[in-house]
CSV table of C-alpha atoms in Angstrom, one decimal:
chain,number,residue,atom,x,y,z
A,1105,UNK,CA,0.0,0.0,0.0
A,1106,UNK,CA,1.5,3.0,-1.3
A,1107,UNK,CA,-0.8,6.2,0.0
A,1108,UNK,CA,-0.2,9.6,-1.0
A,1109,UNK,CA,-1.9,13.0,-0.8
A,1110,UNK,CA,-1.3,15.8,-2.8
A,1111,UNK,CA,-2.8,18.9,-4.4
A,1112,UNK,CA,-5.5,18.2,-7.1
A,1113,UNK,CA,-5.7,19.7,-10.9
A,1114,UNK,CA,-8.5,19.9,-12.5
A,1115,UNK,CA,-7.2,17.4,-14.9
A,1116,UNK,CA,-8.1,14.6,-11.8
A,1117,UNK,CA,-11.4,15.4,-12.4
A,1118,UNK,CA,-12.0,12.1,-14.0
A,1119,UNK,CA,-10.5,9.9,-11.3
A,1120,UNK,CA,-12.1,11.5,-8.8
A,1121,UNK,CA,-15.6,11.6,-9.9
A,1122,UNK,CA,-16.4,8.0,-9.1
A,1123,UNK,CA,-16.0,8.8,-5.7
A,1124,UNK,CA,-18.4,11.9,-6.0
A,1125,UNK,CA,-21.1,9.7,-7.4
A,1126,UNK,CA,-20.8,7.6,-4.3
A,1127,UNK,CA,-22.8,10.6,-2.2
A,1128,UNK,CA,-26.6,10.3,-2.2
A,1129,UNK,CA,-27.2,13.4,-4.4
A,1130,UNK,CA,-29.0,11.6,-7.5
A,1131,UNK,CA,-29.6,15.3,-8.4
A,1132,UNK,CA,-26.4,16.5,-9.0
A,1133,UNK,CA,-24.9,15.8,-12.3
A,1134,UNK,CA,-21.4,15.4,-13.6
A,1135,UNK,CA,-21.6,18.6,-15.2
A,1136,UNK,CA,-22.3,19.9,-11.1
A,1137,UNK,CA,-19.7,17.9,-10.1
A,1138,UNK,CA,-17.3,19.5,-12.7
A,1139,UNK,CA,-17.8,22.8,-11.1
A,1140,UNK,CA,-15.7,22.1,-8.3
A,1141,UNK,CA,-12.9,21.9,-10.5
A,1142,UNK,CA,-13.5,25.6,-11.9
A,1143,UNK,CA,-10.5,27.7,-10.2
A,1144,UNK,CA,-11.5,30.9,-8.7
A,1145,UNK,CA,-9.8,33.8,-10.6
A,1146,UNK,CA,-9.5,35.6,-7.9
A,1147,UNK,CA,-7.2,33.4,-5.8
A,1148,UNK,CA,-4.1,33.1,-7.5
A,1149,UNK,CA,-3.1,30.2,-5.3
A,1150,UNK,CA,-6.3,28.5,-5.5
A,1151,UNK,CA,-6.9,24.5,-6.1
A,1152,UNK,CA,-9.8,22.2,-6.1
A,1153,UNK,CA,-8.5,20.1,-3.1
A,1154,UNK,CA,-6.8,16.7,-1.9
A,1155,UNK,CA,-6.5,14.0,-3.7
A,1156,UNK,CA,-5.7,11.0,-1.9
A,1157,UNK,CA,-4.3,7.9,-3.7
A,1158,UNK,CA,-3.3,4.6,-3.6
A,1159,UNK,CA,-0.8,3.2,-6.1
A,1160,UNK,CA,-2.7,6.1,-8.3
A,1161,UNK,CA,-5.6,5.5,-7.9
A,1162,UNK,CA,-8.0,8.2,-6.4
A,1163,UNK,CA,-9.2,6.7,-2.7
A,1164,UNK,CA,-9.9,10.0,-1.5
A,1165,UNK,CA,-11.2,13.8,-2.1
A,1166,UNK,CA,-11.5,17.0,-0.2
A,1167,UNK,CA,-13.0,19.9,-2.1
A,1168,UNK,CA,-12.1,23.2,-1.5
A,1169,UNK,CA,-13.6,26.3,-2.3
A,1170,UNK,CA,-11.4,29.6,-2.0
A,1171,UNK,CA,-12.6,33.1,-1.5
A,1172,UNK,CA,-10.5,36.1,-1.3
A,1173,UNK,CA,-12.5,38.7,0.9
A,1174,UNK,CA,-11.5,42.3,3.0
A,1175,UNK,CA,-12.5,41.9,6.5
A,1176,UNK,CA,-11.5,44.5,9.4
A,1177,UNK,CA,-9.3,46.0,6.9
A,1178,UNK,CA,-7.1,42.7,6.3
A,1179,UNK,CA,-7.7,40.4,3.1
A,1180,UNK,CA,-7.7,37.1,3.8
A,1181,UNK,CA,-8.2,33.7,2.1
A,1182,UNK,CA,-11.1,31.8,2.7
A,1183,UNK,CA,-11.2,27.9,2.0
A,1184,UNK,CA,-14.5,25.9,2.4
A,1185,UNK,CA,-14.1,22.4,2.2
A,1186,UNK,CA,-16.8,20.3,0.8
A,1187,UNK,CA,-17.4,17.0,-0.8
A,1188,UNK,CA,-15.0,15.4,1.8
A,1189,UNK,CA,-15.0,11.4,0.9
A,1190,UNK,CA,-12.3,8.6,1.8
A,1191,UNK,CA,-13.1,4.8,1.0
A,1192,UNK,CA,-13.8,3.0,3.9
A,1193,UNK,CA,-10.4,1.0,4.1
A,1194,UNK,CA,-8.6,4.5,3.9
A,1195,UNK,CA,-10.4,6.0,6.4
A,1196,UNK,CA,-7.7,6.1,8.9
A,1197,UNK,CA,-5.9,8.3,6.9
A,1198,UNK,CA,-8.7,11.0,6.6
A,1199,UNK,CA,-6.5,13.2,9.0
A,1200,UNK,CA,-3.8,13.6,6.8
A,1201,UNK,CA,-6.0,15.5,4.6
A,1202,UNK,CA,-7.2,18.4,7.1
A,1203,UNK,CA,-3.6,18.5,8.4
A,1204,UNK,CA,-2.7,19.2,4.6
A,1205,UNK,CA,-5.6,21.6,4.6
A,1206,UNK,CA,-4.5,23.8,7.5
A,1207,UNK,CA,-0.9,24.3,6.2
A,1208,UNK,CA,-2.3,26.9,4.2
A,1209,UNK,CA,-1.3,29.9,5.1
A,1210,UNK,CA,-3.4,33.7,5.8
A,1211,UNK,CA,-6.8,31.7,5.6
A,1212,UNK,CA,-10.0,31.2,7.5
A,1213,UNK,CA,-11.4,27.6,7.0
A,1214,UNK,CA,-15.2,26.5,7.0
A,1215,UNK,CA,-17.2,23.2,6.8
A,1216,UNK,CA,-21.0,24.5,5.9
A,1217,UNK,CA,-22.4,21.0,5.9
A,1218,UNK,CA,-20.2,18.2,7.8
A,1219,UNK,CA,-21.6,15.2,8.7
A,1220,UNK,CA,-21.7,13.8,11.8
A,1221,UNK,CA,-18.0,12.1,11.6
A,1222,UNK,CA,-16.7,14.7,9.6
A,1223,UNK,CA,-18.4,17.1,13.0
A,1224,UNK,CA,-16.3,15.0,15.5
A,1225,UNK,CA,-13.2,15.1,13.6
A,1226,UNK,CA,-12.8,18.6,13.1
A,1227,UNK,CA,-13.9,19.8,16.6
A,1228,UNK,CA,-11.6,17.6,18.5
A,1229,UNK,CA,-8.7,19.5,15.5
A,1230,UNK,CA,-9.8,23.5,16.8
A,1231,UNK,CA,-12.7,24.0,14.5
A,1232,UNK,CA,-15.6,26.4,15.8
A,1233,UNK,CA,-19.4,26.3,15.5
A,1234,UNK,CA,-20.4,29.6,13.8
A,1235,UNK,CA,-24.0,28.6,12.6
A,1236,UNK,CA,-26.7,26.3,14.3
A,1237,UNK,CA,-30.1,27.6,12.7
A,1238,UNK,CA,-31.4,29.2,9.5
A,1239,UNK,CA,-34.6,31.1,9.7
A,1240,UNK,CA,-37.5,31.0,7.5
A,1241,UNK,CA,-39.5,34.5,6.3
A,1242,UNK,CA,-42.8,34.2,4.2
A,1243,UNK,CA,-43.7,36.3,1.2
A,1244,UNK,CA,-46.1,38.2,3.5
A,1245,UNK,CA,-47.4,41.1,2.9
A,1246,UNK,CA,-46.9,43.2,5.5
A,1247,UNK,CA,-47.2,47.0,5.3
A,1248,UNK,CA,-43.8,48.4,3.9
A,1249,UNK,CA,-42.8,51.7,5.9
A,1250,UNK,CA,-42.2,54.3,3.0
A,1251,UNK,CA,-38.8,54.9,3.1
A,1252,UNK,CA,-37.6,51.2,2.6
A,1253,UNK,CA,-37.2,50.2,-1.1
A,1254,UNK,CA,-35.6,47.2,-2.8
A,1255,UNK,CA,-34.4,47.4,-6.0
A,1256,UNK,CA,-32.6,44.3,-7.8
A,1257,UNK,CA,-29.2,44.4,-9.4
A,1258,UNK,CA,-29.1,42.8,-12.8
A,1259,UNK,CA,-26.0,44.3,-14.9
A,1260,UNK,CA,-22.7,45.3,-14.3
A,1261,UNK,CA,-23.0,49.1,-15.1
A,1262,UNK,CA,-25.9,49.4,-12.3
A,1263,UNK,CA,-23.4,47.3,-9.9
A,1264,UNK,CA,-20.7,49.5,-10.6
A,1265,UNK,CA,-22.5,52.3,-9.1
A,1266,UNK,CA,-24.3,51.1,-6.3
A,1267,UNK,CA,-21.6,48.8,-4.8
A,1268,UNK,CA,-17.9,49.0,-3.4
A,1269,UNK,CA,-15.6,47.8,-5.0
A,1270,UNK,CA,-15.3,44.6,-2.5
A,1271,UNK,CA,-19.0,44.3,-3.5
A,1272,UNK,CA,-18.6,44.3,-7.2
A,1273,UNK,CA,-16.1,41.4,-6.8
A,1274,UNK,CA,-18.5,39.5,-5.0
A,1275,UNK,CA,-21.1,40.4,-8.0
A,1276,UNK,CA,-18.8,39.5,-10.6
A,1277,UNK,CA,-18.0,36.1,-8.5
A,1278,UNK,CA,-21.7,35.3,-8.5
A,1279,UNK,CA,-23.4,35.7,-11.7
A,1280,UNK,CA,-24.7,32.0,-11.5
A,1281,UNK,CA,-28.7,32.1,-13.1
A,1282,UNK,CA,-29.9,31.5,-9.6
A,1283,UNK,CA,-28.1,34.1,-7.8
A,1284,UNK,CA,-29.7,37.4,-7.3
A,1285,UNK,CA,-28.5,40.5,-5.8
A,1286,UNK,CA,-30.6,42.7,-4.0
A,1287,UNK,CA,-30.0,46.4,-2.8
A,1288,UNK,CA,-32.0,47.0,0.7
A,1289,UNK,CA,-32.8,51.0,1.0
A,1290,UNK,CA,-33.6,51.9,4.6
A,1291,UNK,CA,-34.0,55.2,6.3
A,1292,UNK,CA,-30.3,53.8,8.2
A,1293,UNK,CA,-28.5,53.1,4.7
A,1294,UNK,CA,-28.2,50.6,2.5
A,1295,UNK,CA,-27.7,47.0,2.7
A,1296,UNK,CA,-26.3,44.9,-0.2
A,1297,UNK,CA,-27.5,40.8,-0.3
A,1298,UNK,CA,-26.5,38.0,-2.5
A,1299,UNK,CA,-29.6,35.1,-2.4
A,1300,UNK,CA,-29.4,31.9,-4.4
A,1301,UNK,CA,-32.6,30.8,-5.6
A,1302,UNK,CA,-32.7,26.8,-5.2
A,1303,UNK,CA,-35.3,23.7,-5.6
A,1304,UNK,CA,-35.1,21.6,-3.1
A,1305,UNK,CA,-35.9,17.9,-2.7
A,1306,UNK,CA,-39.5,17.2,-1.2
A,1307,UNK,CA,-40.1,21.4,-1.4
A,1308,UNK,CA,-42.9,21.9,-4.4
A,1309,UNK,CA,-41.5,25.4,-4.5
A,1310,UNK,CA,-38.3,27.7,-5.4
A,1311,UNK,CA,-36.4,28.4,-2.2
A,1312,UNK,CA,-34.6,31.6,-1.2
A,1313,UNK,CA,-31.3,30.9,0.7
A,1314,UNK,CA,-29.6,34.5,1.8
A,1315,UNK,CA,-25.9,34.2,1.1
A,1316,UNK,CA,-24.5,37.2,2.4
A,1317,UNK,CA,-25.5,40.9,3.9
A,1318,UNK,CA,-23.3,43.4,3.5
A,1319,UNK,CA,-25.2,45.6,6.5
A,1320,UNK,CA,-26.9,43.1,8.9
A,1321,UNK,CA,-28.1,45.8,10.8
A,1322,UNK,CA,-29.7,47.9,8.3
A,1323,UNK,CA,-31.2,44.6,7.3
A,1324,UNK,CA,-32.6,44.2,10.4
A,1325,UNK,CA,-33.7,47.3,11.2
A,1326,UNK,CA,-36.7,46.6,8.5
A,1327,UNK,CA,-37.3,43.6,10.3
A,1328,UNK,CA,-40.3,41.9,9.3
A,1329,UNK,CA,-41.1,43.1,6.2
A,1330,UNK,CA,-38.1,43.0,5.0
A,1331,UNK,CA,-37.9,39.3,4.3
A,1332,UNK,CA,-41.2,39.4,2.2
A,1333,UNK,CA,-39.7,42.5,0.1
A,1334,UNK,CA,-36.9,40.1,-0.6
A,1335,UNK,CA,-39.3,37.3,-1.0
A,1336,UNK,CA,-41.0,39.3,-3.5
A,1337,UNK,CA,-38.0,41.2,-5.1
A,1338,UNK,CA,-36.4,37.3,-5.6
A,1339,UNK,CA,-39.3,35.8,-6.6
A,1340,UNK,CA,-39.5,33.3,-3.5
A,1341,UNK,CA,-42.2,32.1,-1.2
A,1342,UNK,CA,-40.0,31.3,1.5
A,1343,UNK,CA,-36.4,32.6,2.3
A,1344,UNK,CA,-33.7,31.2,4.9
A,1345,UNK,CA,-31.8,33.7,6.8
A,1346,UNK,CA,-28.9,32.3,9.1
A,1347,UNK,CA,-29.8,33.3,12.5
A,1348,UNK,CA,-26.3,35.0,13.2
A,1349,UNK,CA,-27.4,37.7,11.0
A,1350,UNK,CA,-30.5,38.2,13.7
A,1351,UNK,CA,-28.7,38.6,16.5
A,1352,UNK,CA,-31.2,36.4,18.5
A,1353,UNK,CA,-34.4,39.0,17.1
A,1354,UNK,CA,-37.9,37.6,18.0
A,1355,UNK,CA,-39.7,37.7,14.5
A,1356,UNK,CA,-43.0,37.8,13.7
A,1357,UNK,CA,-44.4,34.9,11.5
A,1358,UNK,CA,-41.2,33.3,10.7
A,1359,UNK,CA,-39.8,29.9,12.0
A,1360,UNK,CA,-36.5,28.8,13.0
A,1361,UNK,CA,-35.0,25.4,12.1
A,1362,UNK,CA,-31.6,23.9,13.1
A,1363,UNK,CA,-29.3,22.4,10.9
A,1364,UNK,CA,-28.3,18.7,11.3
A,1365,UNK,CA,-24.9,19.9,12.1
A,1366,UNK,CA,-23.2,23.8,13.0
A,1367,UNK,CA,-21.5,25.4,10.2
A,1368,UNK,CA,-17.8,25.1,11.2
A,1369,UNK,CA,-15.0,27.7,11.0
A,1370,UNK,CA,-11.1,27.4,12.0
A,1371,UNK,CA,-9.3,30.8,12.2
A,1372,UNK,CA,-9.0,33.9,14.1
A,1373,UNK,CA,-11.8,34.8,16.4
A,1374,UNK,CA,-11.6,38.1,15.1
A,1375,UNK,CA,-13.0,37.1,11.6
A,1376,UNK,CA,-16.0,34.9,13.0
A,1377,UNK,CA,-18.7,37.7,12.9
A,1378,UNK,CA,-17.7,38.3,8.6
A,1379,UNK,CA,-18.0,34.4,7.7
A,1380,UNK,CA,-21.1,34.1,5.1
A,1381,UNK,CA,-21.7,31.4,2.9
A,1382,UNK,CA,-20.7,32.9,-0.8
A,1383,UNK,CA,-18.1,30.8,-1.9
A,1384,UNK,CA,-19.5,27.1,-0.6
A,1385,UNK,CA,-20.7,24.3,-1.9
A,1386,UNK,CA,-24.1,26.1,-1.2
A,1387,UNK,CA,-23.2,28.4,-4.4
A,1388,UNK,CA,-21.4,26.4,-6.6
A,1389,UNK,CA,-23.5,22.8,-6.5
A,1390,UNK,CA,-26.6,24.9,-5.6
A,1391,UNK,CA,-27.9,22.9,-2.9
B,132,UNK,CA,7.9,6.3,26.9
B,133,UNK,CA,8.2,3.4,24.6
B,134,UNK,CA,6.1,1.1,27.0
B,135,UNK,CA,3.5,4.4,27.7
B,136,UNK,CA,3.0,4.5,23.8
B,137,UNK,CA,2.4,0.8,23.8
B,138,UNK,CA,0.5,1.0,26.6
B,139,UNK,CA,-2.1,3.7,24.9
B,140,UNK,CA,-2.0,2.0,21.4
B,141,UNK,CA,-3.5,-1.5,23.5
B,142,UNK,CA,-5.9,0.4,25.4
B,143,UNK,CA,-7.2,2.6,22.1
B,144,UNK,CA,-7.2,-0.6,19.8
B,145,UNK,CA,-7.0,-3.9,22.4
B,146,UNK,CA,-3.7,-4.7,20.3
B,147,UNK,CA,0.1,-4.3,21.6
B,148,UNK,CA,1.9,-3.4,17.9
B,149,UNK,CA,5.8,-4.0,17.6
B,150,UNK,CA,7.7,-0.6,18.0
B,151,UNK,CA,8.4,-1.1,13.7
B,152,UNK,CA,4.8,-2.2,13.0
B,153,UNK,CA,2.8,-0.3,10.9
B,154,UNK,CA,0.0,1.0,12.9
B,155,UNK,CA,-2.2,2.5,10.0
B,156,UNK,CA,-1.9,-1.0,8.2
B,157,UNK,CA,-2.6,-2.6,11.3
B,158,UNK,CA,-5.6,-0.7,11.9
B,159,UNK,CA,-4.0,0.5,15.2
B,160,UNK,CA,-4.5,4.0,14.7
B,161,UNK,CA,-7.1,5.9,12.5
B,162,UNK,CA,-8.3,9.5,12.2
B,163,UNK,CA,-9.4,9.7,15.9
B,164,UNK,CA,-6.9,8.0,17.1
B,165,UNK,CA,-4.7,10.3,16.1
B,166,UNK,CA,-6.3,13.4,17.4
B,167,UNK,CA,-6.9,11.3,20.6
B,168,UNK,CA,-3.0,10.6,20.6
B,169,UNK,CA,-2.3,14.3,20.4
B,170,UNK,CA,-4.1,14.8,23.2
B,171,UNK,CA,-2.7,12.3,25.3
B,172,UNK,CA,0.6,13.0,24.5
B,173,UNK,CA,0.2,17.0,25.1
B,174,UNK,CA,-1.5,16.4,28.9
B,175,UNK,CA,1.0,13.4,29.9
B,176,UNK,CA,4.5,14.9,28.6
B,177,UNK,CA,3.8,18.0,27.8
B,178,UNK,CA,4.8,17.8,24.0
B,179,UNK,CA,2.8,19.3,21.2
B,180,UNK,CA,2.9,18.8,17.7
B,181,UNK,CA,2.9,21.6,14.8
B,182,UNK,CA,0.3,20.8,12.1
B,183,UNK,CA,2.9,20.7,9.8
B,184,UNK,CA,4.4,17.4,11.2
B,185,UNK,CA,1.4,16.0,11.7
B,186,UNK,CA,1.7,13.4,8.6
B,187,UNK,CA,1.7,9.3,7.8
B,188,UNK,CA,5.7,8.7,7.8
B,189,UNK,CA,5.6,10.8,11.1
B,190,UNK,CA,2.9,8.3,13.1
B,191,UNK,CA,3.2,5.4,10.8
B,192,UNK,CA,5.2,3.2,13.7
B,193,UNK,CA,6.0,3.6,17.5
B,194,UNK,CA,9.5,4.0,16.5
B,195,UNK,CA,8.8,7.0,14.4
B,196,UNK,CA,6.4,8.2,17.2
B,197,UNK,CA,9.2,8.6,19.6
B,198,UNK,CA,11.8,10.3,17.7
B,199,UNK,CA,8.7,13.0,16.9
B,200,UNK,CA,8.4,13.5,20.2
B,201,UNK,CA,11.6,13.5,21.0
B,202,UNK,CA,12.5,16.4,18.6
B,203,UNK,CA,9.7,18.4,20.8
B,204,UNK,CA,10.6,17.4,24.1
């Protein structure tokens, strides 16, 4: 037994997608799959993950997602890993592949969706909770108050504008079909939001996921009806909001629901209140 | 600290490996075990591993174990 692990190219893509269609997602297709192997342009350094092989053949694969974002006036790297798989008989060596992982230097690392082993594995390594719940708004509607407006981005001249420049990368980065980026006017400024629109198994409706918000607390300052005017701006019947953007807010007609395991981060405290969930598995496999 | 390492391995896996066995191949140590074993080693003698060295050649035998820890004593 010969067992390496080393840095993937997209060129692996083949070998490694028999162990993708090992995960219960009968909805995503190759061509989803393929999408993890699209390099950011805007990480220089960035790579689709481990590989981990035996005698050359792929036994293993952690995906990784990387983000380059400007938080409390540092940029940073962020890595999300995702699709994390090891045949059973190579399990042992699973370790060996977040060790790899956190060798990498100036990031902040999350896990959006572990499982329950994967859970264990990277608490007991340093890895934080930073999410537990994702809240649900209706497309109610409630009286808007008169100053609050929502207007929809849809081209880059009108982004250009309207956004920072930190918030036009983030535009550029997600011009997916389902994305959709909002711009929140509120009498105390305005608020910026990236929402993937998404079908979900067993949901006979088009879900709204909130991604990111550039002001949380403009956004909640038109708390309740702002989740139906991005409802209705998104085209939506129901949208999730992670709690943390909430700040533990008693809403009115809305329900909270926990995840079936905490979004995960590993990195300086400092940076815990910025993590969002733009460049995850979330966005790019759209589930 | 030979006898100690033995000592945990038996405990974590109900099997006493040879001090050149492979303890991966063996099934002596897995992913938890490890993180386990970095505990254990950190709260009995005080030794802590970077991340860096954390790798297969590095915990693949007791022998190996020992001169890791030995470099961080």
């Amino acid at each position: 037994m010969s067992v390496i692990i080393r840095k993937t190219v997209p060129e692996d893509f083949e070998a490694i997608l028999p162990l993708l269609e090992k995960f219960p997602l009968p909805y995503i297709k190759r061509r989803h799959w393929e999408k993890l192997f699209e390099i950011s342009q805007s990480v220089p350094e960035a790579f689709p993950g481990f590989i981990m092989e035996d005698s050359g053949n792929a036994v293993g694969f952690l995906g990784l997602i990387f983000g380059r974002r400007s938080w409390n006036g540092k940029t940073i790297k962020t890595v999300n890993t995702t699709s994390w798989i090891v045949l059973q008989a190579y399990r042992g060596r699973s370790v060996f592949m977040l060790t790899k992982l956190l060798k990498i230097q100036d990031a902040v690392f999350t896990d959006l969706t572990p499982s329950k082993e994967v859970y264990s594995l990277i608490s007991r390594v340093g890895f934080k909770e930073f999410e537990t719940h994702n809240r649900l708004f209706f497309s109610l509607p409630l009286p808007v108050r008169n100053k609050n407006r929502i207007e929809r981005i849809t081209n880059k001249e009108d982004a250009q504008v309207c956004l920072t420049e930190d918030q036009f990368a983030l535009f550029s980065d997600h011009q997916q079909q389902f994305c959709r980026h909002l711009i929140l006017k509120a009498e105390k400024g305005n608020c910026y939001i990236i929402l993937t629109r998404m079908v979900r198994r067993k949901i006979p409706f088009i879900f709204g996921q909130v991604q990111y918000i550039s002001h949380p607390e403009v956004f909640r300052s038109i708390l309740p009806e702002a989740g139906g005017m991005i409802c209705r701006a998104a085209g939506v019947p129901v949208l999730g909001v992670w709690e943390r953007y909430l700040k533990g807010m008693k809403i009115f007609m809305s329900v909270r629901r926990p995840l079936p395991f905490p979004m995960m981060y590993y990195g300086p405290k400092e940076f815990e209140n910025n993590l969002d969930t733009l460049y995850s598995e979330s966005v790019v496999l759209n589930i | 600290m030979r006898d100690k390492l033995i000592d945990f391995f038996r405990h974590h896996s109900s099997y006493q490996p040879e001090p050149d066995e492979n303890l991966f191949e063996t099934g002596v140590l897995d992913s938890f075990g490890i993180v386990e074993f970095l505990d254990y080693i950190q709260s009995e003698m005080g030794v802590e591993i970077p991340v860096d060295e954390i790798t297969e050649d590095n915990f693949s035998t007791i022998d190996n174990i020992i001169r890791l820890i030995k470099e961080h004593c």
